[in-house]
């Protein structure tokens, strides 16, 4: 394996959890719900996926447990913000703090255990293609899922009737409600989907990225995913582009160091974040474009008239 | 109203008396941890030391700890809380707690403080550290014997003297066996991010190193080394579980002996501010079993360990050059502790530019 392939392979591993979490959050935000608890849902997914894998011996059951944990945790957010109309920003932040604490508690007895890695699946024929084959078609199930999810989200949002309704709810919940769309139900489903994706992203961390459980192992990746949603101006495929760009910058800075390039490592370490900010500035510079895509009722609570 | 006040006053007095009485019975010894007590690395090693204090001093002491205390302003609050709650002796166990410890120590002159790996002391603040570099020297020698390519990878956390000292000692050890040995360094700029540590490990291996060592806290690099089939060294704890066929040895922090000694001095009333820097010979640092290596390499490592313990071998002894080739220590000259504790330059053989 050449060094370029090796770098690309690391980039894919680093980008997948970001893409997954951001794709899920994108759907929630398109429905008008701002859930800042991505980091918390992700870490819950990571710990539950690891625990389930250790107990059952099957990383696939672990993946399912991660998805379920993320979804269940987001249900808590849904109940608080959609049914009880709590403030979304505060609830999301609380969800992150709760997730970090709760995952530490759940994971305590799994610390230091040898992880079981989710093995790659080689796709027949396609995996034989030089360079592209090993990179794209000899990956683990979560990578394939991440691409399928983005494609699915894109199709759902822009080509399906239900997706149209979801966007309508996000843009003007009052009008959607008047037209007979069940706003609360739509938002619950969107939030649950976002939680499931964050949970899956967490499972990737503890089963693929580094097959082990350590506290706070998400290390801020949930926040990067949140930034990616804005970065992508709420378009699914741009989430992929952004996620891979971020992954590429963070991996290449490590390689730059190993090559002995004389740039301060602190600066190199901050590059991925600098890149995110620069792109955010470029995007928000074009105000019209941002406004077109931003869900108009993002973060606003919906209280139906009774 | 008067009655209520009287009742309150009585309760307070009784409670106060009870607290004073229990304080007399048991000395409260407290610990501030930067990570989780089961992190498998740095903090866990300190907590094992704390447990040893409880086991050996039994009924005379009571210990308490705070985990996951972030470095910075929060650390001050955490330390102050312990000082207020009646702790007589407080160990703060991360370099980044240094200023917070000094600040709170000024506010509580009757409480004794001990700060791990710092350099600032006060009449009621002692410092303690471990000569990790002695273990890293042995690791360097093993690396030079075991590496086919003559290049090792080093995952470093932050460019502080402690970490630079470790890198230099590793290189000096390696070059004592193979004068052409080189190392590549990646600064992760974190103590703790398994994903990033794993990525750094992969980057180093992809660039051709065939031995890996780390000065970050998780076992992720060991895992990557195991996956890629190269050898590696553990950090702070024995990480053999993460790489049964990978780990050559590990430097293991064993703080217990020091904690018991200091707690006893505190109980006896003989505690005073010191700057302690013990090493392999004092048992504050031990080497995990030498595994996954041929017998002759193991014999060499054991011989070196014995020489360091007896004082016959000091890793930072000349002739040594700085990275640019300019002379640093003359033949037979040994660097003093102050130089080591403020170390901000590389020795010859490091393939990296030190972040300033």
XYZ file of C-alpha atoms in Angstrom:
662
model
C 0.000 0.000 0.000
C 1.441 3.330 -1.052
C 1.601 6.306 1.250
C -1.125 8.210 -0.619
C -3.501 5.278 -0.256
C -2.567 4.964 3.399
C -3.336 8.639 3.965
C -6.656 8.396 2.123
C -7.608 5.367 4.183
C -6.997 7.271 7.429
C -8.988 10.200 6.043
C -11.996 7.968 5.380
C -11.868 6.580 8.925
C -11.591 10.070 10.401
C -14.350 11.554 8.236
C -17.015 8.850 8.558
C -18.240 9.697 12.096
C -18.407 13.398 11.184
C -20.411 12.727 8.033
C -22.835 10.426 9.856
C -23.516 12.728 12.788
C -23.842 15.749 10.520
C -26.217 13.995 8.110
C -28.507 13.107 11.018
C -28.399 16.587 12.481
C -29.095 18.026 9.035
C -32.436 16.209 8.899
C -33.354 17.391 12.405
C -32.470 20.978 11.508
C -34.355 20.795 8.224
C -37.431 20.027 10.326
C -36.725 23.148 12.363
C -35.148 21.546 15.435
C -31.704 22.645 16.589
C -30.253 19.814 18.669
C -26.903 20.801 20.161
C -26.692 17.447 21.954
C -24.867 15.680 19.104
C -21.720 15.152 21.193
C -23.797 13.606 23.989
C -25.728 11.289 21.664
C -22.503 10.290 19.940
C -20.724 9.337 23.147
C -23.782 7.396 24.331
C -23.716 5.523 21.030
C -20.009 4.815 21.492
C -20.329 3.399 24.987
C -23.458 1.340 24.295
C -22.017 -0.067 21.065
C -18.860 -1.084 22.904
C -20.746 -2.557 25.861
C -23.141 -4.537 23.670
C -20.242 -5.860 21.592
C -18.412 -7.011 24.698
C -21.499 -8.687 26.142
C -22.730 -10.392 22.989
C -19.415 -10.806 21.174
C -20.975 -9.452 17.990
C -19.944 -6.003 16.737
C -23.053 -5.941 14.538
C -25.291 -6.128 17.600
C -23.014 -3.428 18.962
C -23.795 -1.222 15.964
C -27.517 -1.745 16.559
C -27.094 -0.909 20.248
C -25.233 2.267 19.324
C -28.021 3.342 16.973
C -30.670 2.539 19.594
C -28.789 4.411 22.315
C -28.439 7.531 20.171
C -32.112 7.410 19.191
C -33.320 6.851 22.759
C -31.175 9.688 24.027
C -32.584 11.987 21.345
C -36.084 10.916 22.382
C -35.370 12.535 25.738
C -34.509 15.718 23.842
C -37.723 15.366 21.835
C -39.910 15.003 24.901
C -38.314 18.022 26.557
C -38.299 20.395 23.591
C -41.245 19.243 21.461
C -43.773 18.078 24.032
C -42.743 20.215 27.001
C -41.508 23.095 24.795
C -38.235 23.578 26.674
C -35.583 25.827 25.136
C -33.800 23.866 22.411
C -30.354 25.409 22.859
C -30.261 24.882 26.623
C -31.707 21.366 26.359
C -29.181 20.388 23.704
C -26.262 21.619 25.790
C -27.634 19.774 28.807
C -27.956 16.632 26.691
C -24.252 16.817 25.834
C -23.228 17.201 29.468
C -25.583 14.424 30.534
C -24.283 12.140 27.790
C -20.652 12.677 28.758
C -21.434 11.896 32.395
C -23.783 8.984 31.810
C -21.458 7.325 29.292
C -18.632 7.508 31.820
C -20.816 5.733 34.342
C -22.032 3.044 31.940
C -18.540 2.524 30.584
C -16.728 2.262 33.896
C -16.683 -1.546 33.922
C -15.617 -1.705 30.261
C -12.489 0.429 30.612
C -9.266 -1.195 29.516
C -11.056 -4.086 27.804
C -9.807 -5.310 24.470
C -12.160 -4.063 21.782
C -13.602 -6.156 18.986
C -13.151 -4.475 15.641
C -15.901 -4.336 13.066
C -14.242 -6.169 10.177
C -14.215 -4.765 6.636
C -16.413 -6.357 3.994
C -14.849 -6.664 0.556
C -17.366 -6.168 -2.219
C -16.737 -8.769 -4.934
C -15.245 -7.482 -8.202
C -15.357 -3.803 -7.208
C -12.779 -4.350 -4.463
C -10.343 -5.656 -7.093
C -10.113 -2.293 -8.884
C -6.637 -0.848 -8.212
C -6.427 2.049 -5.693
C -10.170 2.764 -5.649
C -11.069 -0.828 -4.758
C -9.185 -1.143 -1.460
C -10.177 2.389 -0.483
C -13.888 2.377 -1.190
C -14.941 -1.230 -1.510
C -12.972 -2.921 1.253
C -14.483 -0.975 4.119
C -16.574 -1.725 7.171
C -20.355 -1.732 7.140
C -20.592 1.670 8.856
C -18.739 3.371 6.002
C -21.122 1.885 3.420
C -24.031 2.929 5.634
C -22.711 6.477 5.871
C -22.765 6.877 2.087
C -26.143 5.160 1.806
C -27.561 7.432 4.506
C -26.387 10.599 2.782
C -27.795 9.389 -0.550
C -31.029 8.409 1.185
C -31.315 11.745 2.978
C -30.757 13.595 -0.285
C -33.410 11.582 -2.073
C -35.820 11.855 0.856
C -35.518 15.614 1.258
C -35.691 16.590 -2.383
C -37.565 13.820 -4.169
C -40.121 12.429 -1.757
C -43.460 13.740 -0.594
C -42.635 13.119 3.066
C -39.390 15.048 2.592
C -41.277 17.978 1.139
C -43.521 17.980 4.195
C -40.519 17.842 6.495
C -38.939 20.844 4.792
C -42.254 22.672 4.970
C -42.362 22.034 8.716
C -38.848 23.426 9.028
C -39.559 26.510 6.985
C -42.940 27.495 8.316
C -44.436 25.270 10.936
C -47.589 27.367 11.150
C -48.365 26.987 7.443
C -47.542 23.287 7.469
C -49.797 22.855 10.460
C -52.603 24.737 8.691
C -52.220 22.395 5.729
C -52.755 19.419 8.008
C -49.153 18.251 8.477
C -48.520 16.869 11.945
C -45.653 19.191 12.927
C -44.809 17.571 16.246
C -44.817 14.054 14.839
C -42.595 15.066 11.911
C -40.141 16.731 14.255
C -40.064 13.746 16.604
C -39.175 11.463 13.712
C -36.503 13.866 12.442
C -34.958 14.177 15.923
C -34.989 10.392 16.353
C -33.278 9.952 12.996
C -30.650 12.497 13.994
C -30.063 10.651 17.273
C -29.773 7.302 15.511
C -27.165 8.709 13.118
C -25.180 10.258 15.984
C -25.353 6.925 17.807
C -24.062 5.158 14.700
C -21.241 7.694 14.479
C -20.401 6.841 18.102
C -20.407 3.124 17.282
C -17.875 3.843 14.528
C -15.600 5.463 17.128
C -15.597 2.544 19.550
C -15.759 -0.292 16.984
C -13.771 0.944 13.970
C -11.743 4.100 14.638
C -10.211 2.924 17.925
C -11.822 -0.330 19.065
C -11.823 0.450 22.781
C -13.773 2.429 25.325
C -12.251 5.427 27.060
C -14.147 8.288 28.625
C -14.770 11.362 26.468
C -13.464 9.495 23.457
C -15.635 11.541 21.093
C -13.253 14.428 21.933
C -15.368 17.205 20.429
C -16.302 15.478 17.161
C -19.998 16.157 17.815
C -19.316 19.882 17.745
C -17.452 19.607 14.472
C -20.454 17.734 13.043
C -22.706 20.620 14.110
C -20.440 23.079 12.333
C -20.474 20.848 9.251
C -24.241 21.210 8.972
C -23.926 24.984 8.677
C -20.830 24.547 6.509
C -22.889 22.428 4.116
C -25.672 25.031 4.105
C -28.074 22.179 4.879
C -27.277 20.173 1.704
C -26.514 16.446 2.265
C -23.710 15.908 -0.261
C -21.903 19.009 0.963
C -21.810 17.347 4.372
C -19.726 14.597 2.778
C -17.442 17.116 1.103
C -16.997 19.047 4.355
C -16.461 15.941 6.470
C -13.780 14.636 4.136
C -12.136 18.027 3.862
C -11.921 18.196 7.657
C -10.611 14.644 7.819
C -8.038 15.367 5.121
C -6.723 18.482 6.854
C -6.406 16.772 10.237
C -4.640 13.701 8.819
C -2.299 15.618 6.536
C -1.149 17.837 9.390
C 0.027 14.686 11.206
C 1.871 13.550 8.085
C 3.385 16.999 7.649
C 4.798 16.679 11.148
C 6.177 13.203 10.558
C 7.849 14.502 7.389
C 9.566 17.041 9.609
C 8.087 20.140 7.983
C 9.101 23.016 10.225
C 5.714 24.541 10.969
C 4.678 24.845 14.629
C 2.624 21.796 15.556
C 0.133 23.889 17.531
C -0.679 25.764 14.358
C -0.981 22.538 12.381
C -3.264 21.062 15.040
C -5.595 24.030 14.787
C -5.750 23.840 10.969
C -8.929 21.744 10.738
C -10.764 24.271 12.899
C -9.294 27.182 10.977
C -10.459 25.538 7.748
C -13.973 25.168 9.161
C -14.118 28.816 10.202
C -12.794 30.023 6.855
C -15.413 28.064 4.943
C -18.157 29.239 7.316
C -17.100 32.824 6.665
C -17.050 32.275 2.900
C -20.505 30.765 2.996
C -22.095 33.333 5.251
C -20.526 36.023 3.091
C -23.032 35.081 0.445
C -26.009 36.041 2.543
C -28.637 35.290 -0.041
C -27.450 31.735 -0.455
C -27.444 31.120 3.273
C -30.916 32.498 3.678
C -32.331 30.296 0.926
C -31.220 27.126 2.648
C -31.524 27.944 6.343
C -34.720 26.402 7.668
C -36.733 29.498 8.547
C -38.175 28.199 11.808
C -34.909 26.606 13.010
C -34.874 26.584 16.796
C -38.353 28.056 17.165
C -40.747 26.053 19.319
C -44.121 25.084 17.879
C -47.180 25.282 20.084
C -50.337 24.314 18.198
C -53.520 26.282 18.930
C -56.002 24.308 20.843
C -37.077 33.594 66.694
C -34.648 33.566 69.583
C -35.329 29.906 70.127
C -34.691 29.169 66.500
C -31.403 31.052 66.581
C -30.390 29.243 69.733
C -31.231 25.899 68.180
C -29.256 26.802 65.105
C -26.291 27.918 67.154
C -26.341 24.729 69.189
C -26.549 22.544 66.115
C -23.702 24.401 64.485
C -21.596 24.068 67.592
C -22.311 20.369 67.894
C -21.602 19.802 64.216
C -18.455 21.848 64.453
C -17.321 19.878 67.455
C -18.079 16.610 65.735
C -16.092 17.711 62.705
C -13.174 18.760 64.870
C -13.283 15.483 66.760
C -13.290 13.368 63.621
C -10.525 15.507 62.167
C -8.441 14.665 65.170
C -9.069 10.975 64.745
C -8.290 10.767 61.067
C -6.064 12.889 58.887
C -7.777 13.722 55.649
C -5.528 13.277 52.620
C -6.910 14.428 49.297
C -6.075 14.039 45.621
C -6.942 16.076 42.539
C -6.923 14.078 39.299
C -6.883 15.477 35.779
C -8.475 12.341 34.293
C -10.696 9.485 35.300
C -9.370 7.166 38.010
C -9.822 4.212 35.693
C -8.214 5.729 32.589
C -5.711 2.904 32.309
C -2.885 5.428 32.324
C -1.666 8.463 34.233
C -4.539 9.031 36.658
C -5.090 5.364 37.378
C -1.458 5.111 38.434
C -2.002 7.924 40.956
C -5.171 6.312 42.248
C -3.373 3.027 42.854
C -0.927 5.064 44.936
C -3.829 6.562 46.886
C -5.212 3.108 47.591
C -1.823 2.058 48.872
C -1.932 4.935 51.376
C -5.325 3.697 52.600
C -4.115 0.124 52.847
C -0.872 0.853 54.640
C -1.905 3.646 56.977
C -5.334 2.183 57.625
C -7.379 3.890 60.312
C -5.068 6.849 60.715
C -6.043 8.414 57.423
C -9.027 9.037 55.274
C -8.560 9.772 51.581
C -10.718 11.680 49.171
C -10.286 12.517 45.495
C -11.789 14.576 42.692
C -11.521 13.165 39.174
C -11.717 14.772 35.739
C -10.711 18.184 37.027
C -9.865 20.363 34.018
C -6.636 22.348 34.112
C -7.248 26.093 34.352
C -9.647 28.139 36.485
C -11.777 25.121 37.426
C -8.765 23.505 39.046
C -8.506 26.406 41.500
C -12.096 25.939 42.590
C -11.633 22.184 42.962
C -8.493 22.540 45.069
C -10.075 25.256 47.192
C -13.106 23.072 47.816
C -10.891 20.312 49.152
C -8.897 22.755 51.283
C -12.096 24.117 52.810
C -13.509 20.663 53.462
C -10.761 19.868 55.950
C -8.105 18.173 53.861
C -4.772 18.452 55.643
C -2.603 17.274 52.786
C -3.568 17.701 49.141
C -1.830 16.084 46.179
C -2.480 17.770 42.818
C -1.431 15.387 40.118
C -1.018 17.244 36.850
C 1.538 19.729 35.552
C -1.252 22.145 34.601
C -2.427 22.412 38.236
C 0.800 24.167 39.225
C -0.343 27.796 39.398
C -3.719 26.869 40.855
C -1.981 24.925 43.614
C 0.302 27.845 44.481
C -2.621 30.302 44.533
C -4.747 28.194 46.867
C -1.751 27.342 49.068
C -1.319 31.070 49.768
C -4.942 31.251 50.903
C -4.641 28.199 53.174
C -1.241 28.376 54.892
C -2.171 25.599 57.344
C -2.901 23.069 54.620
C -0.007 21.173 53.034
C 0.130 20.767 49.258
C 2.114 18.532 46.968
C 2.191 19.160 43.258
C 3.246 16.500 40.778
C 5.809 17.373 38.115
C 5.869 21.129 38.673
C 8.729 23.407 39.691
C 7.105 26.050 41.907
C 7.301 25.520 45.657
C 6.253 27.435 48.802
C 6.627 26.763 52.537
C 3.471 24.639 52.356
C 3.906 23.402 48.786
C 6.207 20.520 47.918
C 6.781 19.127 44.445
C 7.421 15.579 43.387
C 8.224 13.973 40.114
C 9.502 10.738 38.718
C 12.573 10.244 36.550
C 10.566 8.773 33.690
C 13.470 9.514 31.399
C 15.469 6.705 33.002
C 12.901 4.245 31.668
C 12.790 5.963 28.294
C 16.570 5.563 27.975
C 16.140 1.796 28.355
C 13.335 1.886 25.804
C 15.593 3.715 23.366
C 18.229 1.018 23.688
C 15.655 -1.703 23.091
C 14.261 0.213 20.104
C 17.696 0.474 18.519
C 18.159 -3.288 18.860
C 14.694 -4.204 17.646
C 14.214 -1.749 14.778
C 15.247 -2.944 11.349
C 14.933 0.442 9.709
C 16.673 2.394 12.448
C 13.779 4.837 12.831
C 11.317 5.008 15.725
C 8.117 7.047 15.917
C 7.325 9.161 18.960
C 3.803 10.458 19.671
C 4.237 13.460 21.940
C 1.616 15.484 23.790
C 2.699 19.067 24.496
C 6.124 20.676 24.041
C 6.880 21.043 27.765
C 10.310 20.207 29.264
C 9.057 16.889 30.689
C 8.120 15.600 27.238
C 11.210 17.020 25.475
C 13.373 15.388 28.154
C 11.704 12.034 27.421
C 12.307 12.330 23.683
C 15.962 13.225 24.232
C 16.551 10.414 26.685
C 15.003 7.920 24.270
C 17.279 9.133 21.472
C 20.388 9.096 23.664
C 19.581 5.535 24.712
C 18.992 4.443 21.127
C 22.180 6.118 19.890
C 24.232 4.406 22.573
C 23.429 1.209 20.674
C 23.147 2.487 17.106
C 24.816 5.900 16.531
C 22.796 6.442 13.351
C 19.402 5.871 14.958
C 16.717 8.458 14.184
C 13.290 9.286 15.513
C 10.295 11.036 14.005
C 8.066 13.042 16.310
C 4.389 13.952 15.994
C 2.959 16.453 18.453
C -0.671 15.539 19.067
C -1.220 18.641 21.217
C -3.507 16.634 23.470
C -2.997 14.240 26.370
C -6.108 12.372 25.557
C -7.833 11.769 22.212
C -7.722 8.109 21.185
C -8.757 8.913 17.611
C -6.027 11.474 17.087
C -3.399 9.334 18.817
C -4.344 6.424 16.538
C -4.129 8.670 13.461
C -0.701 9.878 14.560
C 0.426 6.281 15.008
C -0.814 5.388 11.536
C 0.916 8.414 10.001
C 4.235 7.456 11.619
C 3.983 3.831 10.518
C 2.995 4.873 6.990
C 6.138 6.970 6.886
C 8.326 4.039 7.678
C 8.929 3.783 11.416
C 8.874 0.237 12.753
C 8.884 0.941 16.506
C 6.422 3.213 18.253
C 6.517 4.980 21.568
C 4.162 7.527 23.057
C 3.820 10.239 25.649
C 0.034 10.464 25.479
C -2.404 8.677 27.730
C -4.533 6.162 25.849
C -3.736 2.714 24.523
C -4.873 3.634 20.988
C -1.293 3.830 19.556
C -0.527 0.406 21.051
C -3.647 -0.937 19.320
C -2.589 0.475 15.954
C 0.912 -0.959 16.380
C -0.592 -4.361 17.126
C -2.810 -4.151 14.063
C 0.088 -3.196 11.799
C 2.384 -5.798 13.298
C 5.107 -3.542 14.686
C 6.419 -3.249 18.252
C 5.656 -0.504 20.745
C 6.219 0.728 24.296
C 3.513 1.360 26.892
C 3.160 4.617 28.786
C 2.385 5.236 32.481
C 0.724 1.841 32.924
C 1.465 -1.668 31.751
C -0.448 -1.722 28.447
C 0.226 -5.355 27.671
C -3.519 -6.098 27.402
C -3.765 -3.793 24.380
C -0.864 -5.506 22.613
C 0.089 -8.913 24.027
C 2.450 -9.520 21.093
C 3.320 -5.857 20.629
C 4.464 -4.320 23.889
C 8.200 -4.600 24.515
C 8.004 -2.995 27.939
C 6.349 0.037 29.510
C 7.358 2.643 32.015
C 4.963 2.185 34.904
C 4.311 4.988 37.364
C 4.229 3.577 40.873
C 3.576 6.537 43.124
C 2.441 4.532 46.154
C 5.802 4.402 47.924
C 6.112 8.182 47.773
C 2.527 8.816 48.861
C 2.859 6.561 51.892
C 6.154 8.181 52.897
C 4.744 11.694 52.654
C 1.461 10.828 54.374
C 3.447 9.296 57.234
C 5.578 12.433 57.531
C 2.382 14.471 57.633
C 0.983 12.303 60.434
C 4.250 12.548 62.379
C 4.342 16.318 61.988
C 7.679 16.159 60.178
C 6.314 17.184 56.783
C 8.229 19.960 55.117
C 8.367 21.411 51.644
C 10.716 19.427 49.436
C 11.350 18.978 45.739
C 11.526 15.263 45.299
C 12.640 13.623 42.081
C 13.003 9.889 42.505
C 13.553 7.279 39.837
C 13.967 3.596 39.156
C 16.016 2.947 42.302
C 13.342 4.390 44.598
C 10.579 2.281 43.096
C 8.542 5.302 42.024
C 9.142 4.148 38.473
C 9.200 0.520 37.402
C 9.563 -1.258 34.089
C 6.851 -3.612 32.875
C 8.203 -7.110 32.072
C 10.518 -7.164 29.056
C 8.554 -9.212 26.526
C 8.406 -9.935 22.794
C 12.166 -9.579 22.389
C 15.153 -11.925 22.019
C 17.012 -12.941 25.173
C 20.122 -10.871 24.423
C 18.047 -7.680 24.110
C 16.285 -8.505 27.342
C 19.608 -9.102 29.052
C 20.886 -5.748 27.805
C 17.768 -3.972 29.085
C 18.057 -5.603 32.490
C 21.736 -4.740 32.728
C 21.015 -1.108 31.871
C 18.213 -0.994 34.429
C 20.578 -2.322 37.094
C 23.235 0.245 36.153
C 20.749 3.105 36.382
C 19.557 1.862 39.774
C 23.087 1.671 41.132
C 23.845 5.148 39.856
C 26.578 3.895 37.571
C 24.715 5.098 34.482
C 23.114 8.495 34.107
C 21.316 8.933 30.774
C 22.251 12.586 30.300
C 26.018 12.137 30.347
C 28.393 13.509 27.690
C 29.699 13.514 25.110
C 26.396 14.779 23.756
C 25.556 17.238 21.001
C 22.527 19.375 20.513
C 20.308 18.794 17.475
C 22.303 21.177 15.263
C 25.522 19.344 16.073
C 26.886 21.953 18.497
C 28.457 20.422 21.618
C 26.313 20.328 24.762
C 27.953 18.050 27.341
C 31.646 17.219 27.406
C 32.929 13.673 27.880
C 31.848 12.447 31.323
C 29.870 15.598 32.129
C 26.351 15.046 33.489
C 23.471 17.470 33.059
C 22.135 18.867 36.333
C 18.492 18.613 37.349
C 17.738 22.270 36.718
C 18.827 21.910 33.080
C 16.708 18.795 32.670
C 13.619 20.367 34.238
C 13.835 23.350 31.899
C 14.846 21.399 28.823
C 13.796 23.223 25.660
C 16.085 21.815 22.971
C 16.600 18.529 21.157
C 19.716 16.416 21.135
C 21.249 15.087 17.933
C 19.175 12.453 16.130
C 15.702 13.935 16.415
C 14.091 14.409 13.021
C 11.754 17.225 14.050
C 11.741 20.928 14.723
C 10.872 21.635 18.350
C 7.770 23.845 18.664
C 8.760 26.918 20.655
